mmCIF file of N, CA and C in Angstrom:
data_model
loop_
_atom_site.group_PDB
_atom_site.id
_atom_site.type_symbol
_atom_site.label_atom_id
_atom_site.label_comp_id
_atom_site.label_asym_id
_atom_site.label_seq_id
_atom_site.Cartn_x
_atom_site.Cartn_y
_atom_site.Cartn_z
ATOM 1 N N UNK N 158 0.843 -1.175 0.000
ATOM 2 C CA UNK N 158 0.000 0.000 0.000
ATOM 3 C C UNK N 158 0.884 1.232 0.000
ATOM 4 N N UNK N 159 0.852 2.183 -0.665
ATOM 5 C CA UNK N 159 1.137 3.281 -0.998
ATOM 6 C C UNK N 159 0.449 4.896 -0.723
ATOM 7 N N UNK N 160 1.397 5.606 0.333
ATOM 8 C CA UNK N 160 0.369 6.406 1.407
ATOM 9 C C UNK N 160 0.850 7.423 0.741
ATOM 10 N N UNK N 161 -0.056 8.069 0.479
ATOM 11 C CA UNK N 161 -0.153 9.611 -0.532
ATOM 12 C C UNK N 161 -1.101 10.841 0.776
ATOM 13 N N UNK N 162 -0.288 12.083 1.092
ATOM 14 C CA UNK N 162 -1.054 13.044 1.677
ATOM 15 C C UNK N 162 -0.554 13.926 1.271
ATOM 16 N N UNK N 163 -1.410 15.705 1.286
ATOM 17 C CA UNK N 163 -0.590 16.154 1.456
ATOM 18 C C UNK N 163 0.070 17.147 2.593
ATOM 19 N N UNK N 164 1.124 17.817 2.718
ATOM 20 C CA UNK N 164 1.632 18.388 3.949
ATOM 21 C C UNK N 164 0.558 19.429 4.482
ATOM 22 N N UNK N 165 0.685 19.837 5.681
ATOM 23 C CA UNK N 165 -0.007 20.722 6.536
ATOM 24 C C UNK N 165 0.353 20.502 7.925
ATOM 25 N N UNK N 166 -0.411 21.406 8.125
ATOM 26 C CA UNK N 166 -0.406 21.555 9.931
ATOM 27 C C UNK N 166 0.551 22.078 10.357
ATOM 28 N N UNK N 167 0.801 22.478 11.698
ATOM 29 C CA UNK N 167 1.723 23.704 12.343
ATOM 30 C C UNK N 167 2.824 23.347 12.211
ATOM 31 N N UNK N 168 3.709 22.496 11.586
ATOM 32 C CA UNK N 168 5.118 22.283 11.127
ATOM 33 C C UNK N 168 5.002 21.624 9.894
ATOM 34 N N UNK N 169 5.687 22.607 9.162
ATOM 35 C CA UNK N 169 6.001 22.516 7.561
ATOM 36 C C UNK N 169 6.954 21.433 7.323
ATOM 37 N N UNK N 170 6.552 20.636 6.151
ATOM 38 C CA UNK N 170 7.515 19.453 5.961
ATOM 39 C C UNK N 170 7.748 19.517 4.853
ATOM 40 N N UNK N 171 8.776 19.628 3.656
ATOM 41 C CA UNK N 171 8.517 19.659 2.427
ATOM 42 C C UNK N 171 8.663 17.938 1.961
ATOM 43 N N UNK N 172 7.810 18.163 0.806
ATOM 44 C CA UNK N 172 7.726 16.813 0.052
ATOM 45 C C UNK N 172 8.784 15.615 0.574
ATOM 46 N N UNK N 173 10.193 15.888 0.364
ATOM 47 C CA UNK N 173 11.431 15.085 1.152
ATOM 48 C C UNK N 173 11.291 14.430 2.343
ATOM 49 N N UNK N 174 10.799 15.707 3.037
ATOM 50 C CA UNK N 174 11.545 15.071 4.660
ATOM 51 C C UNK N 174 10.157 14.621 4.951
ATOM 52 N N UNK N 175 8.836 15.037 4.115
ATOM 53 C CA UNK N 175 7.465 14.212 4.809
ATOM 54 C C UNK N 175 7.545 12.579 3.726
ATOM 55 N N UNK N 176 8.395 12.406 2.844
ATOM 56 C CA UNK N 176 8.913 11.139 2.857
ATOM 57 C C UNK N 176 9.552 10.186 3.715
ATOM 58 N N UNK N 177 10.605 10.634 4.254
ATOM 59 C CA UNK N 177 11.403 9.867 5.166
ATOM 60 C C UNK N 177 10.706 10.338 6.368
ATOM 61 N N UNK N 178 9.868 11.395 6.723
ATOM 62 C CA UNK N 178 9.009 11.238 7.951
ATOM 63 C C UNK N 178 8.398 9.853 8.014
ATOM 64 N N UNK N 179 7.492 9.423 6.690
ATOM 65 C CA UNK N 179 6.791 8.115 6.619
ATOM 66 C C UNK N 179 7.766 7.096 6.758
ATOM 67 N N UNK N 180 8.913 6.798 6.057
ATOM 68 C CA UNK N 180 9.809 6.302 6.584
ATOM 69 C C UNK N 180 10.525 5.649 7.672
ATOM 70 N N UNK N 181 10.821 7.152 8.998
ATOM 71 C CA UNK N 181 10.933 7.078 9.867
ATOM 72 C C UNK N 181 9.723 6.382 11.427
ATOM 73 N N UNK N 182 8.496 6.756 10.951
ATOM 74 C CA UNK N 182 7.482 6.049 11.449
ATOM 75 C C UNK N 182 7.487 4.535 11.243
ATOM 76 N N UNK N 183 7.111 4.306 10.111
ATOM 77 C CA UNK N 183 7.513 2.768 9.685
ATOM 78 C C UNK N 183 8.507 2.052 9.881
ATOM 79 N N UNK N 184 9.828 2.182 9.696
ATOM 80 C CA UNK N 184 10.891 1.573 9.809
ATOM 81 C C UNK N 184 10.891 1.578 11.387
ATOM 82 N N UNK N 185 11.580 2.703 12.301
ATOM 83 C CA UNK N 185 12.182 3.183 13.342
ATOM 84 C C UNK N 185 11.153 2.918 14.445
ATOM 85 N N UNK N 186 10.165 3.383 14.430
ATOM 86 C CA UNK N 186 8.693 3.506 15.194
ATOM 87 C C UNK N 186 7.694 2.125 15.045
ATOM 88 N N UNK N 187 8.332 1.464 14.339
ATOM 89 C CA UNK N 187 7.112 -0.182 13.731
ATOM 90 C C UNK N 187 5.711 0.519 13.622
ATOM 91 N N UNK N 188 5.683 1.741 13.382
ATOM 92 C CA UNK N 188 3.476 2.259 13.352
ATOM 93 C C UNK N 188 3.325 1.188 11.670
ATOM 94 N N UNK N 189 1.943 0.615 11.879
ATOM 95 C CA UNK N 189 1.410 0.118 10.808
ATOM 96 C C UNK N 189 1.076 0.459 9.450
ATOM 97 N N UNK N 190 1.549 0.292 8.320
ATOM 98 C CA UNK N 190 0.734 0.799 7.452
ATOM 99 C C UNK N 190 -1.138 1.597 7.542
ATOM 100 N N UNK N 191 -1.332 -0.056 7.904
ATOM 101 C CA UNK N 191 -2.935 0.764 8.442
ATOM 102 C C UNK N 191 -3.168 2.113 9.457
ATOM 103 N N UNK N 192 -2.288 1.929 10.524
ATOM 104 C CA UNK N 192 -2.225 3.262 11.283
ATOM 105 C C UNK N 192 -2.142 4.210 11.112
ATOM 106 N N UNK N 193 -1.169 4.548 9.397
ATOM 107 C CA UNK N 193 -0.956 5.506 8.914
ATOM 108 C C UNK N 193 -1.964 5.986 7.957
ATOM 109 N N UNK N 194 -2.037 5.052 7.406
ATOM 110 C CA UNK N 194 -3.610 5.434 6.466
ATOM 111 C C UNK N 194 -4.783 5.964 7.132
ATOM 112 N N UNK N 195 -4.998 5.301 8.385
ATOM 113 C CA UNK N 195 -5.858 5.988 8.963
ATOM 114 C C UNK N 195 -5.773 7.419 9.685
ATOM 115 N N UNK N 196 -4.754 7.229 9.793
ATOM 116 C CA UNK N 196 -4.588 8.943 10.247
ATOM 117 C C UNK N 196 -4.179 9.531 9.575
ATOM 118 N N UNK N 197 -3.465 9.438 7.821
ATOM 119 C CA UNK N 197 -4.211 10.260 6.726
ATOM 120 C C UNK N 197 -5.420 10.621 6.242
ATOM 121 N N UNK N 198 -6.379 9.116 6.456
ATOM 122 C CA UNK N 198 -7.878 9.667 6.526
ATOM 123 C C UNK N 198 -8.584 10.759 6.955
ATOM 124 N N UNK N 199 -7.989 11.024 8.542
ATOM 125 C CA UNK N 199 -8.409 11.387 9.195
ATOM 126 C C UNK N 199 -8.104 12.968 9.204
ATOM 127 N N UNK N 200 -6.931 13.124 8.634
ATOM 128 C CA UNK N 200 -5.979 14.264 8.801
ATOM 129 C C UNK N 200 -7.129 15.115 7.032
ATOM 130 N N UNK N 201 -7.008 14.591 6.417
ATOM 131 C CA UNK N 201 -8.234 14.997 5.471
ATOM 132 C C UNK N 201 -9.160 15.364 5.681
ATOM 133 N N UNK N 202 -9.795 15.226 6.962
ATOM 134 C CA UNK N 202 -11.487 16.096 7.372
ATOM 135 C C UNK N 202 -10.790 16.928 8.352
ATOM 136 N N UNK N 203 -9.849 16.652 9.240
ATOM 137 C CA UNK N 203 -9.406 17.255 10.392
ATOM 138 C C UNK N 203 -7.916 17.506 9.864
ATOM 139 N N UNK N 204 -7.454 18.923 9.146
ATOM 140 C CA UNK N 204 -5.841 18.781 8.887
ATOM 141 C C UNK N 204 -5.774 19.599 10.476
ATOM 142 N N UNK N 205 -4.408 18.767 10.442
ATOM 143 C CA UNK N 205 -3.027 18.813 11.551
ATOM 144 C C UNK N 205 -1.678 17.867 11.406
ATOM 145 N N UNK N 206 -0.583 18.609 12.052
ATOM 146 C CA UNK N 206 0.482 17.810 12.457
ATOM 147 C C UNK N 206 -0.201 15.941 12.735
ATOM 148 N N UNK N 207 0.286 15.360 11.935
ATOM 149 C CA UNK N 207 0.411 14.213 11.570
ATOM 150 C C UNK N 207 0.752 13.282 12.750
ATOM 151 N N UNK N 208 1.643 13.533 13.903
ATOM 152 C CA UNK N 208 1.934 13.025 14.705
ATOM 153 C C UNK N 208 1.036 13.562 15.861
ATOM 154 N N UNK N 209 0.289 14.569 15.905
ATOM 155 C CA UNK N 209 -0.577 14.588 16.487
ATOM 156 C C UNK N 209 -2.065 13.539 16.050
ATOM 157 N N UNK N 210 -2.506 13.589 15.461
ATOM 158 C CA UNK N 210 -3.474 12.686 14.821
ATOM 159 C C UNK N 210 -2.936 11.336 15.347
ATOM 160 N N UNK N 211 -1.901 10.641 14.919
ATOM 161 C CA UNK N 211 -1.105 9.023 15.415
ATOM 162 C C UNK N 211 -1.712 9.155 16.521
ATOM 163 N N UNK N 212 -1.368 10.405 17.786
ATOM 164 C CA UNK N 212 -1.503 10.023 18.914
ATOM 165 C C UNK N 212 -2.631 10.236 19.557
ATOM 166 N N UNK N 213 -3.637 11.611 19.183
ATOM 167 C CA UNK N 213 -4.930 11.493 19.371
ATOM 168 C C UNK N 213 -5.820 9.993 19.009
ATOM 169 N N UNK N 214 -5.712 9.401 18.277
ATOM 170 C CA UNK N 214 -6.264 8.190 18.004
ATOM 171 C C UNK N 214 -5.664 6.915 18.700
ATOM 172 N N UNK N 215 -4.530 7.403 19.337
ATOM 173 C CA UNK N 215 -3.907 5.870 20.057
ATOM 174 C C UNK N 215 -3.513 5.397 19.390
ATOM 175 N N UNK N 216 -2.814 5.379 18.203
ATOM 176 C CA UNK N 216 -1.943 5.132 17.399
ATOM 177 C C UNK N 216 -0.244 4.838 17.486
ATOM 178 N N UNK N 217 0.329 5.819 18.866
ATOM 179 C CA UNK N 217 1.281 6.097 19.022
ATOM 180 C C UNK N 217 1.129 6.521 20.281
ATOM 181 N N UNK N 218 2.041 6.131 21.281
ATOM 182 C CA UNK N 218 2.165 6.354 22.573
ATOM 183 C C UNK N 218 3.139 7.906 22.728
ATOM 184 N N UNK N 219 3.024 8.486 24.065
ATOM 185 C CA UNK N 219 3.343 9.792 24.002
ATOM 186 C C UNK N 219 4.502 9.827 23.685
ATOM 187 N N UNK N 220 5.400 8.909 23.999
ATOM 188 C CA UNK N 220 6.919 8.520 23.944
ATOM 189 C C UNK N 220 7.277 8.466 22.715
ATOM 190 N N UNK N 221 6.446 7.748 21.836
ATOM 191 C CA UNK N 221 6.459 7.993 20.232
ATOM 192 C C UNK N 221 6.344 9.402 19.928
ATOM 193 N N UNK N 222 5.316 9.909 20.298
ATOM 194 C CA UNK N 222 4.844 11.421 20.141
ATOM 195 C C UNK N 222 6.333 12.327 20.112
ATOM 196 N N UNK N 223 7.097 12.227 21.367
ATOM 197 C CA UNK N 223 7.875 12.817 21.790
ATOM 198 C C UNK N 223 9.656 12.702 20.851
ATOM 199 N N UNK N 224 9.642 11.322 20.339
ATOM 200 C CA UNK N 224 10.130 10.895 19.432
ATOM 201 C C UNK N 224 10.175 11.296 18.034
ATOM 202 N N UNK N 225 9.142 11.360 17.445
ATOM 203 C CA UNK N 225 8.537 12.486 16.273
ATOM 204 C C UNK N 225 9.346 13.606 16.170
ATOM 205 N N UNK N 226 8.980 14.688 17.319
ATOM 206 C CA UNK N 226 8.963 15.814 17.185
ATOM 207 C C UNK N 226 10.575 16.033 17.402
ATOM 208 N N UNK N 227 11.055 15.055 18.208
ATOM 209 C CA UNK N 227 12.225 14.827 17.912
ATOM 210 C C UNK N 227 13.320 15.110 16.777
ATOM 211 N N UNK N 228 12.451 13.763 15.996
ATOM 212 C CA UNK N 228 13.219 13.339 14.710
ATOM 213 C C UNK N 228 13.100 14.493 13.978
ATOM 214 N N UNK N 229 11.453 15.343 14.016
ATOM 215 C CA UNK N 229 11.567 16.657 12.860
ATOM 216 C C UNK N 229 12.593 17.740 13.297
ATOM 217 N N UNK N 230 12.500 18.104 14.355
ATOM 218 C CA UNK N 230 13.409 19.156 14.688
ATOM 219 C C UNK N 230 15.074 19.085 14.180
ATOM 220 N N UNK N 231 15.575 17.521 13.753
ATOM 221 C CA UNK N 231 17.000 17.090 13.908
ATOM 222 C C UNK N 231 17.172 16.762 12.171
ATOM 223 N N UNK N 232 15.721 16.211 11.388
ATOM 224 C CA UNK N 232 15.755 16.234 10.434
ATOM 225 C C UNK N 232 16.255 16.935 8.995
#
């Protein structure tokens, strides 16, 4: 499956780094394909930061959360 969105929400990602963002979730983080799709779904009626959505839905534990914002800042 092949996850297509596009960027938004209060931290700008360009095309690149919201690649290896997906990347970094998947590989580094084990989040599910499905997890992600669904909180692209979701991010489509409701746009926001992406890693907010993971974790509003229980998708991602805060520690993940915290991890994220991590990885973007260093990215």
């Amino acid at each position: 499956m092949t996850i297509h969105s596009v960027q938004g929400g209060e931290i700008q990602v360009s095309p690149s780094k919201y690649s290896r963002l997906i990347h970094f979730l998947q590989e580094d983080l084990a989040i599910s394909t499905a997890s992600l799709a669904l909180a692209l779904r979701h991010r489509e009626q409701d746009p926001g930061p992406l890693a907010m959505i993971l974790w509003q839905y229980g998708l991602i534990t805060l520690d993940q959360l915290e991890q994220i914002y991590d990885w973007l800042e260093t990215a």
